[in-house]
Amino acid sequence: MTAGPILDRRAFILANTRLQAPPHTPELRLWLADEVTPIWRLTEEELGEMGLPPPFWAFAWAGGQALARYLLDHPHEVVGKRVVDFATGSGIVAIAALRAGAAEVLASDIDAFCADAVALNAEANAASVDFTDANLLEAPPPPAADVILAADICYEKPLAEQVMAWLRAARDAGARVLIGDPGRSYFPKSGLTPLAEYRVPTTRDLEDAEIKRTGVWALA
Ligand SMILES: C[S@@+](CC[C@H](N)C(=O)[O-])C[C@H]1O[C@@H](n2cnc3c(N)ncnc32)[C@H](O)[C@@H]1O
């Protein structure tokens, strides 16, 4: 048998998270961790690599909870549409889009755990989400997408700049672009139409706050 890092990612996710409802979308169930440090440390130990990014897939970020809430309450945004959820993490937004009536949803993320995390979370909600680990930013936005969703993607400057340019290209090609963001440092301050604002419950462990005021925006 070949030795390798975390041979069974699905088992790792099941062993280190629990099925729970994100507080702002109680109708969904996701396999989520309760604290960042233990699962981050375990991932690094098991993979034998240090300096890995946090296990984003194990949390429902404020931007994702807000955008998911917005879609569940405004299904007309996605009903019958072909949707891409860029940087899906746990898949919360992709699953909400399907629940709201999207015809099909492609979720993308470059984190090696996301394929299994999204599959497990989709299963838990009886949803069927397509997934790609390709870096969609390396090509023009998929022309077949009617709606592109992106939640909590402005936490690092180079990523935020690249994603926003890619999302503007998608908008120029005719897609509706919806973004959930809790005021991250690199979220642009112009060119956006506000659609909703929520007070999203989060944890001090994750955000150093119990509530994050979080907006949902359309690229104008
Ligand atoms: C803060 S998390 C947000 C996850 C989810 N959208 C939510 O709101 O819960 C950011 C996510 O962006 C992903 N990411 C970073 N660069 C990416 C890229 N080029 N393509 C796809 N996903 C990317 C990370 O792996 C991570 O899962």
PDB file of N, CA, C and O and ligand atoms in Angstrom, residues 53-57 59-65 85-93 108-111 114 132-137 150-153 155-156 159 162-163 180 184, ligand 1:
ATOM      1  N   PRO A  53      -2.605  26.855   4.553  1.00  0.00           N
ATOM      2  CA  PRO A  53      -3.688  27.793   4.851  1.00  0.00           C
ATOM      3  C   PRO A  53      -4.667  27.147   5.825  1.00  0.00           C
ATOM      4  O   PRO A  53      -4.699  25.918   5.952  1.00  0.00           O
ATOM      5  N   PRO A  54      -5.469  27.941   6.526  1.00  0.00           N
ATOM      6  CA  PRO A  54      -6.438  27.356   7.464  1.00  0.00           C
ATOM      7  C   PRO A  54      -7.419  26.435   6.726  1.00  0.00           C
ATOM      8  O   PRO A  54      -7.636  26.602   5.527  1.00  0.00           O
ATOM      9  N   PRO A  55      -8.006  25.476   7.448  1.00  0.00           N
ATOM     10  CA  PRO A  55      -9.006  24.608   6.810  1.00  0.00           C
ATOM     11  C   PRO A  55     -10.316  25.372   6.627  1.00  0.00           C
ATOM     12  O   PRO A  55     -11.265  25.186   7.390  1.00  0.00           O
ATOM     13  N   PHE A  56     -10.343  26.233   5.609  1.00  0.00           N
ATOM     14  CA  PHE A  56     -11.504  27.099   5.360  1.00  0.00           C
ATOM     15  C   PHE A  56     -12.782  26.275   5.206  1.00  0.00           C
ATOM     16  O   PHE A  56     -13.872  26.712   5.582  1.00  0.00           O
ATOM     17  N   TRP A  57     -12.635  25.066   4.616  1.00  0.00           N
ATOM     18  CA  TRP A  57     -13.793  24.215   4.313  1.00  0.00           C
ATOM     19  C   TRP A  57     -14.529  23.768   5.581  1.00  0.00           C
ATOM     20  O   TRP A  57     -15.671  23.331   5.499  1.00  0.00           O
ATOM     21  N   PHE A  59     -15.500  25.580   8.070  1.00  0.00           N
ATOM     22  CA  PHE A  59     -16.265  26.666   8.702  1.00  0.00           C
ATOM     23  C   PHE A  59     -17.222  27.287   7.688  1.00  0.00           C
ATOM     24  O   PHE A  59     -16.939  27.305   6.488  1.00  0.00           O
ATOM     25  N   ALA A  60     -18.337  27.795   8.199  1.00  0.00           N
ATOM     26  CA  ALA A  60     -19.278  28.543   7.356  1.00  0.00           C
ATOM     27  C   ALA A  60     -18.980  30.014   7.630  1.00  0.00           C
ATOM     28  O   ALA A  60     -19.390  30.555   8.657  1.00  0.00           O
ATOM     29  N   TRP A  61     -18.245  30.637   6.712  1.00  0.00           N
ATOM     30  CA  TRP A  61     -17.763  32.004   6.942  1.00  0.00           C
ATOM     31  C   TRP A  61     -18.928  32.991   6.880  1.00  0.00           C
ATOM     32  O   TRP A  61     -19.975  32.698   6.284  1.00  0.00           O
ATOM     33  N   ALA A  62     -18.722  34.144   7.489  1.00  0.00           N
ATOM     34  CA  ALA A  62     -19.829  35.115   7.573  1.00  0.00           C
ATOM     35  C   ALA A  62     -20.346  35.471   6.175  1.00  0.00           C
ATOM     36  O   ALA A  62     -21.559  35.547   5.951  1.00  0.00           O
ATOM     37  N   GLY A  63     -19.420  35.675   5.232  1.00  0.00           N
ATOM     38  CA  GLY A  63     -19.852  36.020   3.863  1.00  0.00           C
ATOM     39  C   GLY A  63     -20.690  34.907   3.250  1.00  0.00           C
ATOM     40  O   GLY A  63     -21.688  35.170   2.566  1.00  0.00           O
ATOM     41  N   GLY A  64     -20.293  33.667   3.491  1.00  0.00           N
ATOM     42  CA  GLY A  64     -21.031  32.525   2.949  1.00  0.00           C
ATOM     43  C   GLY A  64     -22.393  32.372   3.597  1.00  0.00           C
ATOM     44  O   GLY A  64     -23.398  32.104   2.925  1.00  0.00           O
ATOM     45  N   GLN A  65     -22.450  32.559   4.901  1.00  0.00           N
ATOM     46  CA  GLN A  65     -23.752  32.455   5.589  1.00  0.00           C
ATOM     47  C   GLN A  65     -24.708  33.538   5.073  1.00  0.00           C
ATOM     48  O   GLN A  65     -25.895  33.295   4.873  1.00  0.00           O
ATOM     49  N   ASP A  85     -20.366  28.668  -8.032  1.00  0.00           N
ATOM     50  CA  ASP A  85     -19.998  29.211  -6.714  1.00  0.00           C
ATOM     51  C   ASP A  85     -18.479  29.160  -6.622  1.00  0.00           C
ATOM     52  O   ASP A  85     -17.899  28.100  -6.412  1.00  0.00           O
ATOM     53  N   PHE A  86     -17.854  30.324  -6.800  1.00  0.00           N
ATOM     54  CA  PHE A  86     -16.392  30.402  -6.781  1.00  0.00           C
ATOM     55  C   PHE A  86     -15.889  30.400  -5.335  1.00  0.00           C
ATOM     56  O   PHE A  86     -16.445  31.098  -4.485  1.00  0.00           O
ATOM     57  N   ALA A  87     -14.849  29.603  -5.043  1.00  0.00           N
ATOM     58  CA  ALA A  87     -14.248  29.536  -3.696  1.00  0.00           C
ATOM     59  C   ALA A  87     -15.271  29.057  -2.674  1.00  0.00           C
ATOM     60  O   ALA A  87     -15.567  29.727  -1.685  1.00  0.00           O
ATOM     61  N   THR A  88     -15.760  27.865  -2.905  1.00  0.00           N
ATOM     62  CA  THR A  88     -16.947  27.366  -2.198  1.00  0.00           C
ATOM     63  C   THR A  88     -16.696  26.958  -0.750  1.00  0.00           C
ATOM     64  O   THR A  88     -17.614  26.929   0.053  1.00  0.00           O
ATOM     65  N   GLY A  89     -15.448  26.610  -0.387  1.00  0.00           N
ATOM     66  CA  GLY A  89     -15.164  26.178   0.993  1.00  0.00           C
ATOM     67  C   GLY A  89     -15.989  24.945   1.344  1.00  0.00           C
ATOM     68  O   GLY A  89     -15.866  23.880   0.729  1.00  0.00           O
ATOM     69  N   SER A  90     -16.880  25.091   2.327  1.00  0.00           N
ATOM     70  CA  SER A  90     -17.759  23.983   2.737  1.00  0.00           C
ATOM     71  C   SER A  90     -18.819  23.659   1.692  1.00  0.00           C
ATOM     72  O   SER A  90     -19.465  22.610   1.768  1.00  0.00           O
ATOM     73  N   GLY A  91     -19.064  24.607   0.776  1.00  0.00           N
ATOM     74  CA  GLY A  91     -20.140  24.439  -0.204  1.00  0.00           C
ATOM     75  C   GLY A  91     -21.441  25.087   0.235  1.00  0.00           C
ATOM     76  O   GLY A  91     -22.475  24.925  -0.419  1.00  0.00           O
ATOM     77  N   ILE A  92     -21.402  25.857   1.312  1.00  0.00           N
ATOM     78  CA  ILE A  92     -22.657  26.408   1.865  1.00  0.00           C
ATOM     79  C   ILE A  92     -23.462  27.200   0.835  1.00  0.00           C
ATOM     80  O   ILE A  92     -24.685  27.034   0.733  1.00  0.00           O
ATOM     81  N   VAL A  93     -22.785  28.018   0.042  1.00  0.00           N
ATOM     82  CA  VAL A  93     -23.507  28.877  -0.906  1.00  0.00           C
ATOM     83  C   VAL A  93     -24.033  28.036  -2.076  1.00  0.00           C
ATOM     84  O   VAL A  93     -25.175  28.225  -2.541  1.00  0.00           O
ATOM     85  N   SER A 108     -16.380  25.647  -7.038  1.00  0.00           N
ATOM     86  CA  SER A 108     -14.936  25.547  -7.279  1.00  0.00           C
ATOM     87  C   SER A 108     -14.169  25.881  -6.009  1.00  0.00           C
ATOM     88  O   SER A 108     -14.593  26.757  -5.238  1.00  0.00           O
ATOM     89  N   ASP A 109     -13.071  25.182  -5.793  1.00  0.00           N
ATOM     90  CA  ASP A 109     -12.142  25.552  -4.721  1.00  0.00           C
ATOM     91  C   ASP A 109     -10.825  24.826  -4.977  1.00  0.00           C
ATOM     92  O   ASP A 109     -10.829  23.689  -5.451  1.00  0.00           O
ATOM     93  N   ILE A 110      -9.727  25.489  -4.632  1.00  0.00           N
ATOM     94  CA  ILE A 110      -8.413  24.879  -4.875  1.00  0.00           C
ATOM     95  C   ILE A 110      -7.894  24.115  -3.658  1.00  0.00           C
ATOM     96  O   ILE A 110      -6.828  23.513  -3.722  1.00  0.00           O
ATOM     97  N   ASP A 111      -8.632  24.117  -2.544  1.00  0.00           N
ATOM     98  CA  ASP A 111      -8.199  23.382  -1.347  1.00  0.00           C
ATOM     99  C   ASP A 111      -8.451  21.883  -1.568  1.00  0.00           C
ATOM    100  O   ASP A 111      -9.557  21.478  -1.965  1.00  0.00           O
ATOM    101  N   CYS A 114     -11.651  20.150  -0.277  1.00  0.00           N
ATOM    102  CA  CYS A 114     -13.003  20.646  -0.589  1.00  0.00           C
ATOM    103  C   CYS A 114     -13.847  19.653  -1.374  1.00  0.00           C
ATOM    104  O   CYS A 114     -15.057  19.592  -1.163  1.00  0.00           O
ATOM    105  N   THR A 132     -15.232  21.430  -8.996  1.00  0.00           N
ATOM    106  CA  THR A 132     -13.944  21.427  -9.691  1.00  0.00           C
ATOM    107  C   THR A 132     -12.864  22.011  -8.794  1.00  0.00           C
ATOM    108  O   THR A 132     -13.126  22.988  -8.082  1.00  0.00           O
ATOM    109  N   ASP A 133     -11.674  21.382  -8.836  1.00  0.00           N
ATOM    110  CA  ASP A 133     -10.546  21.963  -8.091  1.00  0.00           C
ATOM    111  C   ASP A 133      -9.643  22.778  -9.024  1.00  0.00           C
ATOM    112  O   ASP A 133      -8.568  23.211  -8.630  1.00  0.00           O
ATOM    113  N   ALA A 134     -10.095  22.994 -10.258  1.00  0.00           N
ATOM    114  CA  ALA A 134      -9.322  23.838 -11.183  1.00  0.00           C
ATOM    115  C   ALA A 134      -9.361  25.277 -10.681  1.00  0.00           C
ATOM    116  O   ALA A 134     -10.366  25.706 -10.103  1.00  0.00           O
ATOM    117  N   ASN A 135      -8.263  25.994 -10.889  1.00  0.00           N
ATOM    118  CA  ASN A 135      -8.259  27.418 -10.526  1.00  0.00           C
ATOM    119  C   ASN A 135      -8.952  28.202 -11.644  1.00  0.00           C
ATOM    120  O   ASN A 135      -8.345  28.502 -12.675  1.00  0.00           O
ATOM    121  N   LEU A 136     -10.199  28.522 -11.424  1.00  0.00           N
ATOM    122  CA  LEU A 136     -10.994  29.168 -12.478  1.00  0.00           C
ATOM    123  C   LEU A 136     -10.435  30.539 -12.854  1.00  0.00           C
ATOM    124  O   LEU A 136     -10.735  31.063 -13.922  1.00  0.00           O
ATOM    125  N   LEU A 137      -9.618  31.117 -11.956  1.00  0.00           N
ATOM    126  CA  LEU A 137      -9.075  32.460 -12.235  1.00  0.00           C
ATOM    127  C   LEU A 137      -8.051  32.438 -13.369  1.00  0.00           C
ATOM    128  O   LEU A 137      -7.682  33.485 -13.887  1.00  0.00           O
ATOM    129  N   ALA A 150     -19.815  34.487  -5.070  1.00  0.00           N
ATOM    130  CA  ALA A 150     -18.486  34.478  -4.441  1.00  0.00           C
ATOM    131  C   ALA A 150     -18.651  35.040  -3.033  1.00  0.00           C
ATOM    132  O   ALA A 150     -19.087  36.173  -2.860  1.00  0.00           O
ATOM    133  N   ALA A 151     -18.325  34.221  -2.035  1.00  0.00           N
ATOM    134  CA  ALA A 151     -18.510  34.672  -0.658  1.00  0.00           C
ATOM    135  C   ALA A 151     -17.183  34.640   0.088  1.00  0.00           C
ATOM    136  O   ALA A 151     -16.447  33.652   0.029  1.00  0.00           O
ATOM    137  N   ASP A 152     -16.922  35.747   0.760  1.00  0.00           N
ATOM    138  CA  ASP A 152     -15.755  35.853   1.635  1.00  0.00           C
ATOM    139  C   ASP A 152     -14.455  35.554   0.906  1.00  0.00           C
ATOM    140  O   ASP A 152     -13.676  34.683   1.298  1.00  0.00           O
ATOM    141  N   ILE A 153     -14.198  36.343  -0.141  1.00  0.00           N
ATOM    142  CA  ILE A 153     -12.997  36.104  -0.955  1.00  0.00           C
ATOM    143  C   ILE A 153     -12.049  37.316  -0.927  1.00  0.00           C
ATOM    144  O   ILE A 153     -11.105  37.365  -1.705  1.00  0.00           O
ATOM    145  N   TYR A 155     -10.076  38.468   1.672  1.00  0.00           N
ATOM    146  CA  TYR A 155      -9.296  38.466   2.908  1.00  0.00           C
ATOM    147  C   TYR A 155      -7.785  38.608   2.654  1.00  0.00           C
ATOM    148  O   TYR A 155      -7.023  38.803   3.584  1.00  0.00           O
ATOM    149  N   GLU A 156      -7.368  38.502   1.383  1.00  0.00           N
ATOM    150  CA  GLU A 156      -5.952  38.712   1.038  1.00  0.00           C
ATOM    151  C   GLU A 156      -5.901  39.584  -0.211  1.00  0.00           C
ATOM    152  O   GLU A 156      -6.674  39.366  -1.144  1.00  0.00           O
ATOM    153  N   LEU A 159      -5.335  37.966  -3.919  1.00  0.00           N
ATOM    154  CA  LEU A 159      -6.512  37.161  -4.283  1.00  0.00           C
ATOM    155  C   LEU A 159      -7.706  38.076  -4.562  1.00  0.00           C
ATOM    156  O   LEU A 159      -8.393  37.937  -5.571  1.00  0.00           O
ATOM    157  N   GLN A 162      -7.394  39.828  -7.899  1.00  0.00           N
ATOM    158  CA  GLN A 162      -7.554  38.906  -9.024  1.00  0.00           C
ATOM    159  C   GLN A 162      -9.017  38.458  -9.163  1.00  0.00           C
ATOM    160  O   GLN A 162      -9.559  38.436 -10.264  1.00  0.00           O
ATOM    161  N   VAL A 163      -9.634  38.127  -8.029  1.00  0.00           N
ATOM    162  CA  VAL A 163     -11.031  37.660  -8.087  1.00  0.00           C
ATOM    163  C   VAL A 163     -11.937  38.781  -8.583  1.00  0.00           C
ATOM    164  O   VAL A 163     -12.813  38.547  -9.419  1.00  0.00           O
ATOM    165  N   GLY A 180     -20.956  37.906  -1.094  1.00  0.00           N
ATOM    166  CA  GLY A 180     -21.214  38.086   0.338  1.00  0.00           C
ATOM    167  C   GLY A 180     -19.909  38.487   1.004  1.00  0.00           C
ATOM    168  O   GLY A 180     -18.887  37.836   0.781  1.00  0.00           O
ATOM    169  N   ARG A 184     -14.312  42.649   4.790  1.00  0.00           N
ATOM    170  CA  ARG A 184     -12.896  42.253   4.800  1.00  0.00           C
ATOM    171  C   ARG A 184     -12.045  43.403   4.248  1.00  0.00           C
ATOM    172  O   ARG A 184     -12.509  44.221   3.460  1.00  0.00           O
TER     173      ARG A 184
HETATM  174  C1  LIG B   1     -12.872  32.396   3.653  1.00  0.00           C
HETATM  175  S1  LIG B   1     -13.124  30.958   2.667  1.00  0.00           S
HETATM  176  C2  LIG B   1     -14.810  31.188   2.091  1.00  0.00           C
HETATM  177  C3  LIG B   1     -15.492  29.882   1.801  1.00  0.00           C
HETATM  178  C4  LIG B   1     -16.999  29.983   1.497  1.00  0.00           C
HETATM  179  N1  LIG B   1     -17.237  30.750   0.285  1.00  0.00           N
HETATM  180  C5  LIG B   1     -17.739  30.594   2.678  1.00  0.00           C
HETATM  181  O1  LIG B   1     -18.092  31.794   2.590  1.00  0.00           O
HETATM  182  O2  LIG B   1     -17.942  29.905   3.695  1.00  0.00           O
HETATM  183  C6  LIG B   1     -12.194  31.321   1.188  1.00  0.00           C
HETATM  184  C7  LIG B   1     -12.063  30.137   0.221  1.00  0.00           C
HETATM  185  O3  LIG B   1     -11.409  30.579  -0.975  1.00  0.00           O
HETATM  186  C8  LIG B   1     -10.719  29.476  -1.502  1.00  0.00           C
HETATM  187  N2  LIG B   1      -9.836  29.940  -2.574  1.00  0.00           N
HETATM  188  C9  LIG B   1      -8.731  30.724  -2.478  1.00  0.00           C
HETATM  189  N3  LIG B   1      -8.213  30.929  -3.719  1.00  0.00           N
HETATM  190  C10 LIG B   1      -9.020  30.274  -4.605  1.00  0.00           C
HETATM  191  C11 LIG B   1      -9.013  30.099  -6.034  1.00  0.00           C
HETATM  192  N4  LIG B   1      -8.080  30.656  -6.806  1.00  0.00           N
HETATM  193  N5  LIG B   1      -9.987  29.349  -6.582  1.00  0.00           N
HETATM  194  C12 LIG B   1     -10.950  28.775  -5.807  1.00  0.00           C
HETATM  195  N6  LIG B   1     -11.003  28.901  -4.468  1.00  0.00           N
HETATM  196  C13 LIG B   1     -10.049  29.642  -3.876  1.00  0.00           C
HETATM  197  C14 LIG B   1     -10.038  28.901  -0.273  1.00  0.00           C
HETATM  198  O4  LIG B   1      -9.550  27.588  -0.491  1.00  0.00           O
HETATM  199  C15 LIG B   1     -11.202  28.969   0.723  1.00  0.00           C
HETATM  200  O5  LIG B   1     -11.964  27.769   0.719  1.00  0.00           O
END
